Coordinates of C-alpha atoms and ligand atoms in Angstrom, one line a residue:
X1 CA -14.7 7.3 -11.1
X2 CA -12.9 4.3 -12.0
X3 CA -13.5 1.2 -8.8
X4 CA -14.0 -2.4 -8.5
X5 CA -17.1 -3.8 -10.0
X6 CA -19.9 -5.5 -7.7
X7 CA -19.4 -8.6 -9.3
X8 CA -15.6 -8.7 -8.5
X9 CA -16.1 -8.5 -4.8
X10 CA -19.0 -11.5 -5.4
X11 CA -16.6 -13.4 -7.2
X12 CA -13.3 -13.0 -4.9
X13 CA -15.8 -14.4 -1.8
X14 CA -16.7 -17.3 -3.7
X15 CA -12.9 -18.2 -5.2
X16 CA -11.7 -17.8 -1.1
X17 CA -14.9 -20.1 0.4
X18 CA -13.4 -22.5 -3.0
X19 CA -10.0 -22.8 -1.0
X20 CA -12.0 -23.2 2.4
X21 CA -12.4 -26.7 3.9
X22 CA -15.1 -28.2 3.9
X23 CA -17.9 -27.7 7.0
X24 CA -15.4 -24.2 7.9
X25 CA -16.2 -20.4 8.5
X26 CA -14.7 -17.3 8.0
X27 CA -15.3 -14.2 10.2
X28 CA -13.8 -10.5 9.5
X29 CA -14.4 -7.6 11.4
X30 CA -14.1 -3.8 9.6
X31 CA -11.7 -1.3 10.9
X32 CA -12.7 0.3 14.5
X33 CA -13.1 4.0 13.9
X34 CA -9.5 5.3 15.2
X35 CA -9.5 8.9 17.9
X36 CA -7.6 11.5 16.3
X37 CA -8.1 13.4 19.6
X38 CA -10.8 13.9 22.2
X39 CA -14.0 13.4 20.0
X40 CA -12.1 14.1 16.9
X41 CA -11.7 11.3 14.3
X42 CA -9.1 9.7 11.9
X43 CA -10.6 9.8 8.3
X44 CA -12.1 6.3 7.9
X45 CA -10.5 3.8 6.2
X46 CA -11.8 0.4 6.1
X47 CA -9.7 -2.4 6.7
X48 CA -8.1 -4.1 3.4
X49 CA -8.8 -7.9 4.0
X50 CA -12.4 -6.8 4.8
X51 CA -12.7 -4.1 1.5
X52 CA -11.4 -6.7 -1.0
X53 CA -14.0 -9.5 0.3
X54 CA -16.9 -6.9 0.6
X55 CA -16.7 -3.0 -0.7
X56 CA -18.5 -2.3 2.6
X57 CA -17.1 1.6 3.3
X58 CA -18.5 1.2 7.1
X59 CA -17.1 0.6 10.5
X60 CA -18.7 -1.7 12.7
X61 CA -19.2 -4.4 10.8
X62 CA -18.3 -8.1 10.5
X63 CA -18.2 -10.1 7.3
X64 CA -18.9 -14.2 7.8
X65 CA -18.5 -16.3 5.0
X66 CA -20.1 -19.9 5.3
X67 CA -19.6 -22.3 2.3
X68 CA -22.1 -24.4 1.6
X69 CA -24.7 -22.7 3.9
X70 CA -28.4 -23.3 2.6
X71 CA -29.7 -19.9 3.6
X72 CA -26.9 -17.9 2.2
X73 CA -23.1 -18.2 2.4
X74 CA -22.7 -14.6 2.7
X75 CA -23.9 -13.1 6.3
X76 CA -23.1 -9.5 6.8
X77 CA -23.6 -7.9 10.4
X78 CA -23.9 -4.0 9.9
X79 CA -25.1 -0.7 11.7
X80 CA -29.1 -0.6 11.6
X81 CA -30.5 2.7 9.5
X82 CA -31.0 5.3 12.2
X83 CA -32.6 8.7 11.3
X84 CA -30.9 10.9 14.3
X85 CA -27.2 9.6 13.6
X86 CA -27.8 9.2 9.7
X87 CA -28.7 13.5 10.2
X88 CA -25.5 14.1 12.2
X89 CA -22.9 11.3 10.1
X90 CA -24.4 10.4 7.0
X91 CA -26.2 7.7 5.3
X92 CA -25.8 4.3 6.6
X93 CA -26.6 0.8 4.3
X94 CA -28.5 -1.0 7.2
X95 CA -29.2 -4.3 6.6
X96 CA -31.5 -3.4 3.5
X97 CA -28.8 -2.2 2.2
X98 CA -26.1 -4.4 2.2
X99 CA -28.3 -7.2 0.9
X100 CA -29.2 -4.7 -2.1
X101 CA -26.4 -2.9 -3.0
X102 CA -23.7 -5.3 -1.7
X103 CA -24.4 -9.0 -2.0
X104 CA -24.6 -9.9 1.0
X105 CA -27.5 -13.2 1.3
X106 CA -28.3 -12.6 4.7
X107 CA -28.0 -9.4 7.0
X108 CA -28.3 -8.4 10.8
X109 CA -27.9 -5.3 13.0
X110 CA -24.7 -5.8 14.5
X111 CA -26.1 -5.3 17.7
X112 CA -27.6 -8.7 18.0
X113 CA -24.1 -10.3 16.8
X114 CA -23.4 -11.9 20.3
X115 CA -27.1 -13.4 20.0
X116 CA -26.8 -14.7 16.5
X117 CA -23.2 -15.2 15.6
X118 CA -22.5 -18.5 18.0
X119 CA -25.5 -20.1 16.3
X120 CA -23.6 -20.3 12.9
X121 CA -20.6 -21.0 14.2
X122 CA -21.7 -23.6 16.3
X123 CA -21.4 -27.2 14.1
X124 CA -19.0 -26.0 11.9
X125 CA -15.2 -27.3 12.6
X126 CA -13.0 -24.8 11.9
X127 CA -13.2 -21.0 12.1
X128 CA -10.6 -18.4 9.7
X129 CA -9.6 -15.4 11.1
X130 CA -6.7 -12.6 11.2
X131 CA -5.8 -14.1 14.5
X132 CA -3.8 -11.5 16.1
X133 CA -3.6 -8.4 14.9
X134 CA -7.1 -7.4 16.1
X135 CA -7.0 -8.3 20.2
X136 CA -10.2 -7.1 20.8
X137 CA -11.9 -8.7 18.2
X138 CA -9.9 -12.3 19.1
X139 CA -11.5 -11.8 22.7
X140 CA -15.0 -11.4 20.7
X141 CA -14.0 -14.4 19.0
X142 CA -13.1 -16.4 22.0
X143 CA -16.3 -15.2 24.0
X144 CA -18.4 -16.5 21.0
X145 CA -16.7 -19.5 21.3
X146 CA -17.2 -20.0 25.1
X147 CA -21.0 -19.3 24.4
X148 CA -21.1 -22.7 22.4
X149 CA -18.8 -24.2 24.6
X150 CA -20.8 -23.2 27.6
X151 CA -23.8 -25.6 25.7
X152 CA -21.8 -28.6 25.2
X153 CA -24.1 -30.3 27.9
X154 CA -27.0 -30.1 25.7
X155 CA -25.3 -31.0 22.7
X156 CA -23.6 -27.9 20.9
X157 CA -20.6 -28.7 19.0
X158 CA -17.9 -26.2 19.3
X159 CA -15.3 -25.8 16.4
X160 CA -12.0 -27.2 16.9
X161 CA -9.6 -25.7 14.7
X162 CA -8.6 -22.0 14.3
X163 CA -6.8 -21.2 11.2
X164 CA -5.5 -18.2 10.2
X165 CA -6.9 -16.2 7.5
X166 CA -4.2 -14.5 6.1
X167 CA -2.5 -17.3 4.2
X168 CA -5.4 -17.7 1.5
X169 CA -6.6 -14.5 1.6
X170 CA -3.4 -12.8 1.2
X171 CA -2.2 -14.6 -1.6
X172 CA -4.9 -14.3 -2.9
X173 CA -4.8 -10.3 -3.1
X174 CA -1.0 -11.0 -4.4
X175 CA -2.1 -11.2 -8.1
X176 CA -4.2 -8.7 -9.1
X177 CA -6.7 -8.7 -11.8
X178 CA -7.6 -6.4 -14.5
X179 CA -10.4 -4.3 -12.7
X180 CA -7.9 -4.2 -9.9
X181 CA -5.0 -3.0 -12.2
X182 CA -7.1 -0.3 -14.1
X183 CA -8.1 1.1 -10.7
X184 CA -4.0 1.4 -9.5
X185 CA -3.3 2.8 -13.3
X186 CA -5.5 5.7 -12.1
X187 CA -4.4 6.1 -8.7
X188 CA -0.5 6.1 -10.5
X189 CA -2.2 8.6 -13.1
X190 CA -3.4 10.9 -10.6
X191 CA -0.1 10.4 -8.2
X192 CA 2.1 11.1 -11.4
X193 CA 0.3 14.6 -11.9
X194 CA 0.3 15.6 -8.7
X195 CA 4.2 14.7 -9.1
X196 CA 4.1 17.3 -12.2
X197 CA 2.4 20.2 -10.5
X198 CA 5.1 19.5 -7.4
X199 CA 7.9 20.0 -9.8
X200 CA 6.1 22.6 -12.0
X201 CA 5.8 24.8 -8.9
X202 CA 8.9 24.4 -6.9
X203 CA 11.0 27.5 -6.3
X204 CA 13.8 28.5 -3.7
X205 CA 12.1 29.9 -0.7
X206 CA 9.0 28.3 -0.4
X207 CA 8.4 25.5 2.1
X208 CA 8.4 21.9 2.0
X209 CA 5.1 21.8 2.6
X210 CA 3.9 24.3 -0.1
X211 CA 4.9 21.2 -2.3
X212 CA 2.7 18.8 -0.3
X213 CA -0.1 21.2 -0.7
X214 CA 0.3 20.6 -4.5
X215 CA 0.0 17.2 -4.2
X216 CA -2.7 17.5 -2.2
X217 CA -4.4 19.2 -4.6
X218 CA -4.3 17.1 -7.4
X219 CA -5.0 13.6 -5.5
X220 CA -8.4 15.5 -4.3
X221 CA -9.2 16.7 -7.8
X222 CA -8.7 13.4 -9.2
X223 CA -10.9 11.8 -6.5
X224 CA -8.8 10.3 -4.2
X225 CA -9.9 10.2 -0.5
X226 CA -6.4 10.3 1.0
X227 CA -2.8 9.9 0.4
X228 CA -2.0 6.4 0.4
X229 CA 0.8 6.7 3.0
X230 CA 2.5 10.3 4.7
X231 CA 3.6 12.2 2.0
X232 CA 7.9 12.7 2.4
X233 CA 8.6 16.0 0.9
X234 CA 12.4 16.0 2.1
X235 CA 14.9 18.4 1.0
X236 CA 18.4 19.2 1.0
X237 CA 20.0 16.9 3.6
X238 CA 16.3 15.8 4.6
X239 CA 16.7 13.9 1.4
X240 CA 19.0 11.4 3.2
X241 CA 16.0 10.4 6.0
X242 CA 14.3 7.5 4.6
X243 CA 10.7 8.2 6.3
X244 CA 11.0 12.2 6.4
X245 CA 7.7 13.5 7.0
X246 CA 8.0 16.9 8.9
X247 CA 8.1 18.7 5.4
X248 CA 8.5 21.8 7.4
X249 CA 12.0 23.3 6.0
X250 CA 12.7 25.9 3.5
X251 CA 13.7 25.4 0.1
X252 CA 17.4 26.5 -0.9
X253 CA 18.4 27.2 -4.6
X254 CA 21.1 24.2 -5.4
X255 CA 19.3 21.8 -3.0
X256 CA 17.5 18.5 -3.9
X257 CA 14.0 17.9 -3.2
X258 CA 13.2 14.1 -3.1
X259 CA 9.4 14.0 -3.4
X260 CA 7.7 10.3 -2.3
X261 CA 4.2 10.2 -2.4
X262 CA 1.1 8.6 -4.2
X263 CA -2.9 8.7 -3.7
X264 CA -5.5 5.8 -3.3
X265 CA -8.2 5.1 -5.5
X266 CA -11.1 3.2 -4.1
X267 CA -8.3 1.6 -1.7
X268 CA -5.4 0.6 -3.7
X269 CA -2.0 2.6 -3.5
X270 CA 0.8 3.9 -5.6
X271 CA 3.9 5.0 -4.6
X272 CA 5.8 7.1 -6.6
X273 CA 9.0 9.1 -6.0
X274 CA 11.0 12.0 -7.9
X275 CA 14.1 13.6 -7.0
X276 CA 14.7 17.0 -8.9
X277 CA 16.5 20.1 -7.7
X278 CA 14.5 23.2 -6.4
X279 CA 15.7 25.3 -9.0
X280 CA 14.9 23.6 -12.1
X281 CA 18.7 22.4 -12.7
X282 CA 20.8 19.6 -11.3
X283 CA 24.3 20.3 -10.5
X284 CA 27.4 18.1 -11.7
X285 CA 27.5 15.5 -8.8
X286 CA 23.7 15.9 -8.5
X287 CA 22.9 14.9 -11.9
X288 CA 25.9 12.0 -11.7
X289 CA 24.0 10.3 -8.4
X290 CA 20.9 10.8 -10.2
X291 CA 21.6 9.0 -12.9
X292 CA 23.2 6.2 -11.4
X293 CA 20.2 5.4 -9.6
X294 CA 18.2 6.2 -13.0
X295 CA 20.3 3.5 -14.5
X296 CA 19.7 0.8 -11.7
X297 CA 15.8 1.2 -11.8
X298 CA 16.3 0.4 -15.8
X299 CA 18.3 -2.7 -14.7
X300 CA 16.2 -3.5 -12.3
X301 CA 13.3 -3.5 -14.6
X302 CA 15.2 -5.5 -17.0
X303 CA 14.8 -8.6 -14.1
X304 CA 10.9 -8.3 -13.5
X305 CA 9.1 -10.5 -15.8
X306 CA 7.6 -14.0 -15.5
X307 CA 9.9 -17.1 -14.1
X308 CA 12.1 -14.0 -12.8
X309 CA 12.5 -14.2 -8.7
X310 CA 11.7 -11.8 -6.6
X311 CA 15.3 -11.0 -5.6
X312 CA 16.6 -10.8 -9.5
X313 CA 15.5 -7.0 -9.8
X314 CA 17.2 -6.3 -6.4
X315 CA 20.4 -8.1 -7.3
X316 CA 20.7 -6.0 -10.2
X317 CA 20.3 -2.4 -8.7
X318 CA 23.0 -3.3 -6.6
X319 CA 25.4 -4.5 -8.7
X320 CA 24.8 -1.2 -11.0
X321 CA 24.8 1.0 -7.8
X322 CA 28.0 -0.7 -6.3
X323 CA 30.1 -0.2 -9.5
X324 CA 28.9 3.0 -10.1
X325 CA 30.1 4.1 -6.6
X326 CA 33.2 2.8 -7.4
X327 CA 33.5 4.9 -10.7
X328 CA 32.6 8.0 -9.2
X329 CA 35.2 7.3 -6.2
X330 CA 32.9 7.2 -3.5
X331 CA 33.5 3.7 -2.9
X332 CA 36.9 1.7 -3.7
X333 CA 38.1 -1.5 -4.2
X334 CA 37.1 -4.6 -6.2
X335 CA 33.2 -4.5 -7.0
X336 CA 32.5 -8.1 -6.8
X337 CA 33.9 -8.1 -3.4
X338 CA 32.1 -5.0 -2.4
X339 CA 29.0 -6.5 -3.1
X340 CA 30.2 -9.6 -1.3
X341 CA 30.6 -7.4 2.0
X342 CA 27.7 -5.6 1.2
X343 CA 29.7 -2.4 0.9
X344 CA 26.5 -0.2 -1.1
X345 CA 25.1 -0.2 2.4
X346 CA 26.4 2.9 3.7
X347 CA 24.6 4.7 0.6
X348 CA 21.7 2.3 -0.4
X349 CA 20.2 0.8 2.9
X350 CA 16.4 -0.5 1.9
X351 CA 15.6 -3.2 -0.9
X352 CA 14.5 -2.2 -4.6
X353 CA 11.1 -2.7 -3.8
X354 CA 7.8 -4.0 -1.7
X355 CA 4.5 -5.6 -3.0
X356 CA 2.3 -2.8 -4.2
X357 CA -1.8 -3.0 -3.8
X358 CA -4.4 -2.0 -1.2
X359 CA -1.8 -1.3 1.2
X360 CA 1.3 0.4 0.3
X361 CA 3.3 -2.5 1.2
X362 CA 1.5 -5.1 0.5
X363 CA 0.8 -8.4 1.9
X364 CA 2.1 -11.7 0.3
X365 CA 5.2 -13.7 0.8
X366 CA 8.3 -12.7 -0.8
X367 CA 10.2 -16.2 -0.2
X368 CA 8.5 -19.4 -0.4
X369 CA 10.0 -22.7 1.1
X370 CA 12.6 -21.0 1.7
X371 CA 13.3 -19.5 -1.7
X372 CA 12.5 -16.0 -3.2
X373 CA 9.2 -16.2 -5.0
X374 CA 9.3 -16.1 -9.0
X375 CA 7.7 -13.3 -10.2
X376 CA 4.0 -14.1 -12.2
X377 CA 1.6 -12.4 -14.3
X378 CA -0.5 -9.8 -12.1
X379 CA 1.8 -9.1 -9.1
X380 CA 2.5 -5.4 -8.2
X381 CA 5.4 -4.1 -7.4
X382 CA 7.5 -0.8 -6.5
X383 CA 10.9 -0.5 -8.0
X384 CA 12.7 1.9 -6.1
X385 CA 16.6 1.9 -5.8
X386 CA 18.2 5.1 -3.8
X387 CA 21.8 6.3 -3.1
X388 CA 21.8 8.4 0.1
X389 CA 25.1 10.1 1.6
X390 CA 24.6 11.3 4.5
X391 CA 25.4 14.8 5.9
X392 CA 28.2 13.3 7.6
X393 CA 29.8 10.8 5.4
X394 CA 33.6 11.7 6.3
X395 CA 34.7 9.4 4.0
X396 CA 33.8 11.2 0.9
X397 CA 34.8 14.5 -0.3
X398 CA 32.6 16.9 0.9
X399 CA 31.2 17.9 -2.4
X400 CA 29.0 14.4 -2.4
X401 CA 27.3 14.9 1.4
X402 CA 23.5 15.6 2.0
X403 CA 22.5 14.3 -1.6
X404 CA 19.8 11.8 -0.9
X405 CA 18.6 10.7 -4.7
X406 CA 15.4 8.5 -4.8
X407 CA 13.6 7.1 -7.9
X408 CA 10.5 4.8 -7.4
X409 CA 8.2 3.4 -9.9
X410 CA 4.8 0.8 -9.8
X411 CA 4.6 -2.1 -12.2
X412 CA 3.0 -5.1 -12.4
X413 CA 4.4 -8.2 -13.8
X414 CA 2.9 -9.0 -17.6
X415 CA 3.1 -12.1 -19.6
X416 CA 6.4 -10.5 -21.5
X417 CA 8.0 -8.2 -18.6
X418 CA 6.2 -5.3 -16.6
X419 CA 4.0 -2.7 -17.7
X420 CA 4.9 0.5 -15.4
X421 CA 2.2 2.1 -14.3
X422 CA 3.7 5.2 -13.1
X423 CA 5.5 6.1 -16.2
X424 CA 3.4 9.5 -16.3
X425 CA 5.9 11.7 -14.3
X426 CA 9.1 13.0 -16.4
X427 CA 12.1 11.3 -15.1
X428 CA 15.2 11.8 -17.5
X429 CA 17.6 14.9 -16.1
X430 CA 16.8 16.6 -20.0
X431 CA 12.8 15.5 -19.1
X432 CA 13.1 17.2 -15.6
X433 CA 14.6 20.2 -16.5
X434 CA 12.9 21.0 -19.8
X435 CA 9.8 20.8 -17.6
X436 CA 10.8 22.7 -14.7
X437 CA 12.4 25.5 -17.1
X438 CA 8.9 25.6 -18.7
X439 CA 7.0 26.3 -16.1
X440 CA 9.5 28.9 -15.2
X441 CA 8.8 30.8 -18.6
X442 CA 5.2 30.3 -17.9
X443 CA 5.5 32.3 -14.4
X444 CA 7.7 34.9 -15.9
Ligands
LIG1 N1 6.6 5.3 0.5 C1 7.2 4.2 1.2 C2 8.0 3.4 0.4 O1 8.4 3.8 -0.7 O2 8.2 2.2 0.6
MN2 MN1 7.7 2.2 -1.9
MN3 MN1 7.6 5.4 -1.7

C-alpha cells in the first residue's frame, strides 16, 4: 500500500512549530466519532488538520505541539490500551504506542487531559487552534484556560493571544510534496479504474446504482477505505443536478450517464468525472456538447502552470464554452459581450475547479490580497468545466434539453505545466466508445 512515510509527518510538525512564535502552543483535537443512528456509527475518519500533523487513525485524541519544550515538543493525549474494548473495537496505540510507532515525545491517557493540559499551557503566550469549527472542543479550550486563570493569585500566567491555526497550517497542506503526490496518483489510479469497470459495464436497464456498485468495487480492491466524497451516478436529465446522489433511476438506451466519483488513499482525494452514454454510443448533439466541454478542459489545462493565476484556467473554459454555445445556436449574440454578462451561466453554473488534497475541496486561499493566487509547483487542483441544459430550457430546441455533460480531471502544478493525474480513464468520444463497444463483444 502506497501512504505517507513516518518521517513526513515528523517533519511537517517541525516546519509548522518553525512558523510558530516564539514561547506559543498548538492544540488539535481528532474527529469525534459521528452516530449514524442509535448505536450505529459513521465509518471513522480522522480529521485532516489532525492526520497531516500526526497519522494518528484514532478518535479521542488531541495533538499539542510546544516548540522549544525541553521534555519533548510533541505531546500526544490518546485512549489508554484496554483489553475488554480492544476485544469488542480493535487494537488501540495507548500511550506506548504513539510514542513508538508515531513520534510523539511525550504521551498521556486522554483521561487525565483536564489534569495535565493547563500545566503546559500555562506560561506560554499564545495558543493556535481551529477556533470555531469545533464548539465543543473551543469550550474545552476555554475551560482550560479558566483553570490557569482561576490561579492567577498564586502566580499562573495565562496566555493572552488566541490565533487561529488554520492560516499556517493550511497553506501549508496547499503545496503538496512528493510522498503526498505519489499517494493521490494512486488514489487517481484506483478512481480511474473504477471509472473503466463503470463504463465497461453499463447497459440500458440496469440501475444507477448497479454503476456505483462497480465503483465500489474497485476503490475496495485497491485499498481504499471509502469514497472520498458521495458518489453522483446521475443519468439522463439527473445529469443536469450538480450534487445528484440518489443514483436510484433506471438506465435508458440514448441517455447520458455523468459518473463523478473518486476514492481516498490513506486520506487524500481524487475526483474524477466521465460523461458517456449508457449504450456505448453518443448521439449527434451528445457528442457535440461533449466535446465542447472536452475542448475547454484542454484550454483550461493550457493556463495551469507556474506564474499562471488561479483564475487563468477558469477564464479560459469560459471563453471556449461561451463561443461554442454560440456556434451550436444555443446561445446568440456577440461572444465577448456574452461573457461580459456572464451569459454561459444558464449552462455552466460552477468554476473550473477547487483545490484537490486530503479533502475533496481543499483548504487554502484562492485570492491573496485581494488578487487570485498564481499557481506554483505542488498545488493540486481539479479541472472540471460542465455544460448543463436543463430539462426545461425553453429557450433551446428541444433536441438539446436534459444533456448534463461533465469532464473533471486532478493535476498538480509542475515546474513546466501540470502533470494530470487522472489521465487513466479514456476520455476522447473514439476512446469511449471503442471501449464501451469492447466490452460489449466481450459479453456477447
Ligand atoms: N465531486 C465534487 C466536485 O467535483 O467538486
Ligand atoms: Mn471536483
Ligand atoms: Mn467531482
Amino acid at each position: 500500500m502506497i501512504h505517507i512515510p513516518k518521517s513526513e509527518y515528523s517533519r511537517r510538525r517541525k516546519a509548522l512549530m518553525a512558523q510558530m512564535v516564539p514561547n506559543s502552543i498548538a492544540i488539535l483535537p481528532a474527529a469525534a466519532v459521528a452516530i449514524r443512528n442509535r448505536d450505529v456509527e459513521h465509518v471513522y475518519r480522522q480529521d485532516s488538520d489532525f492526520q497531516y500533523l500526526s497519522g494518528f487513525p484514532e478518535p479521542q485524541a488531541v495533538i499539542v505541539l510546544m516548540p522549544g519544550r525541553e521534555h519533548g515538543e510533541y505531546v500526544l493525549f490518546c485512549r489508554e490500551r484496554n483489553a475488554e474494548r480492544e476485544l469488542w473495537d480493535g487494537l488501540r496505540a495507548g500511550q506506548e504506542g504513539a510514542i513508538r510507532d508515531f513520534g510523539a515525545d511525550d504521551a498521556f491517557p486522554i483521561t487525565d487531559i483536564d489534569d495535565i493540559l493547563p500545566g503546559l499551557i500555562e506560561g506560554r503566550d499564545r495558543v493556535y487552534s481551529a477556533m470555531g469549527s469545533n464548539p465543543e472542543f473551543d469550550r474545552h479550550l476555554m475551560d482550560w484556560i479558566n483553570v490557569i486563570r482561576s490561579k492567577a493569585h498564586l502566580g499562573a500566567q495565562p496566555p493572552n493571544e488566541f490565533v487561529a491555526l488554520d492560516h499556517l497550517l493550511h497553506d501549508m497542506r496547499l503545496y503538496k510534496s512528493a510522498a503526498e503526490v505519489k499517494v493521490m496518483r494512486e488514489a487517481a489510479r484506483i478512481s480511474a479504474q473504477a471509472h473503466i469497470r463503470a463504463m465497461q459495464a453499463s447497459r440500458a436497464g440496469l440501475h444507477e446504482f448497479s454503476l456505483e456498485a462497480e465503483l465500489d468495487y474497485e476503490f475496495r480492491k485497491g485499498g481504499a477505505k471509502m469514497p472520498a466524497y458521495g458518489s453522483i451516478v446521475a443519468s439522463g436529465r439527473n445529469s443536469c443536478i450538480l450534487h445528484y446522489q440518489q443514483n436510484d433511476a433506471v438506465l435508458k438506451d440514448g441517455d447520458l450517464v455523468l459518473i463523478d466519483a473518486g476514492c481516498e488513499i490513506d486520506c487524500y482525494a481524487s475526483d474524477i468525472t466521465r460523461t458517456w452514454p449508457v449504450n456505448g454510443k453518443y448521439s449527434p448533439e451528445q457528442k457535440a456538447i461533449y466535446e465542447l466541454v472536452l475542448a475547454a478542459q484542454e484550454a483550461a489545462f493550457a493556463e495551469i502552470a507556474p506564474d499562471k493565476h488561479w483564475n487563468q484556467a477558469h477564464e479560459a473554459t469560459v471563453r471556449v464554452i461561451t463561443s461554442g454555445l454560440v456556434e451550436l445556436g444555443l446561445l446568440q449574440g456577440d461572444v465577448d459581450e456574452l461573457i461580459a454578462r456572464e451569459a454561459h451561466k444558464a449552462f455552466y453554473m460552477h468554476r473550473a475547479g477547487h483545490w484537490l488534497g486530503m479533502d475533496v475541496h481543499d483548504v487554502g486561499e484562492y485570492k491573496v490580497g485581494g488578487e487570485w493566487r498564481v499557481l506554483e509547483v505542488g498545488m493540486a487542483l481539479t479541472v472540471e468545466p460542465g455544460i448543463y441544459i436543463a430539462p426545461d430550457n425553453q429557450n433551446v430546441a428541444k433536441k438539446w434539453r436534459g444533456i448534463g455533460v461533465r469532464i473533471e480531471d486532478d493535476v498538480v502544478v509542475t515546474k513546466t505545466g501540470c502533470e494530470i493525474l487522472s489521465h487513466g480513464v479514456p476520455k476522447t468520444v473514439a476512446e469511449i466508445e471503442a471501449l464501451m463497444a469492447a466490452a460489449r463483444t466481450q459479453a456477447a
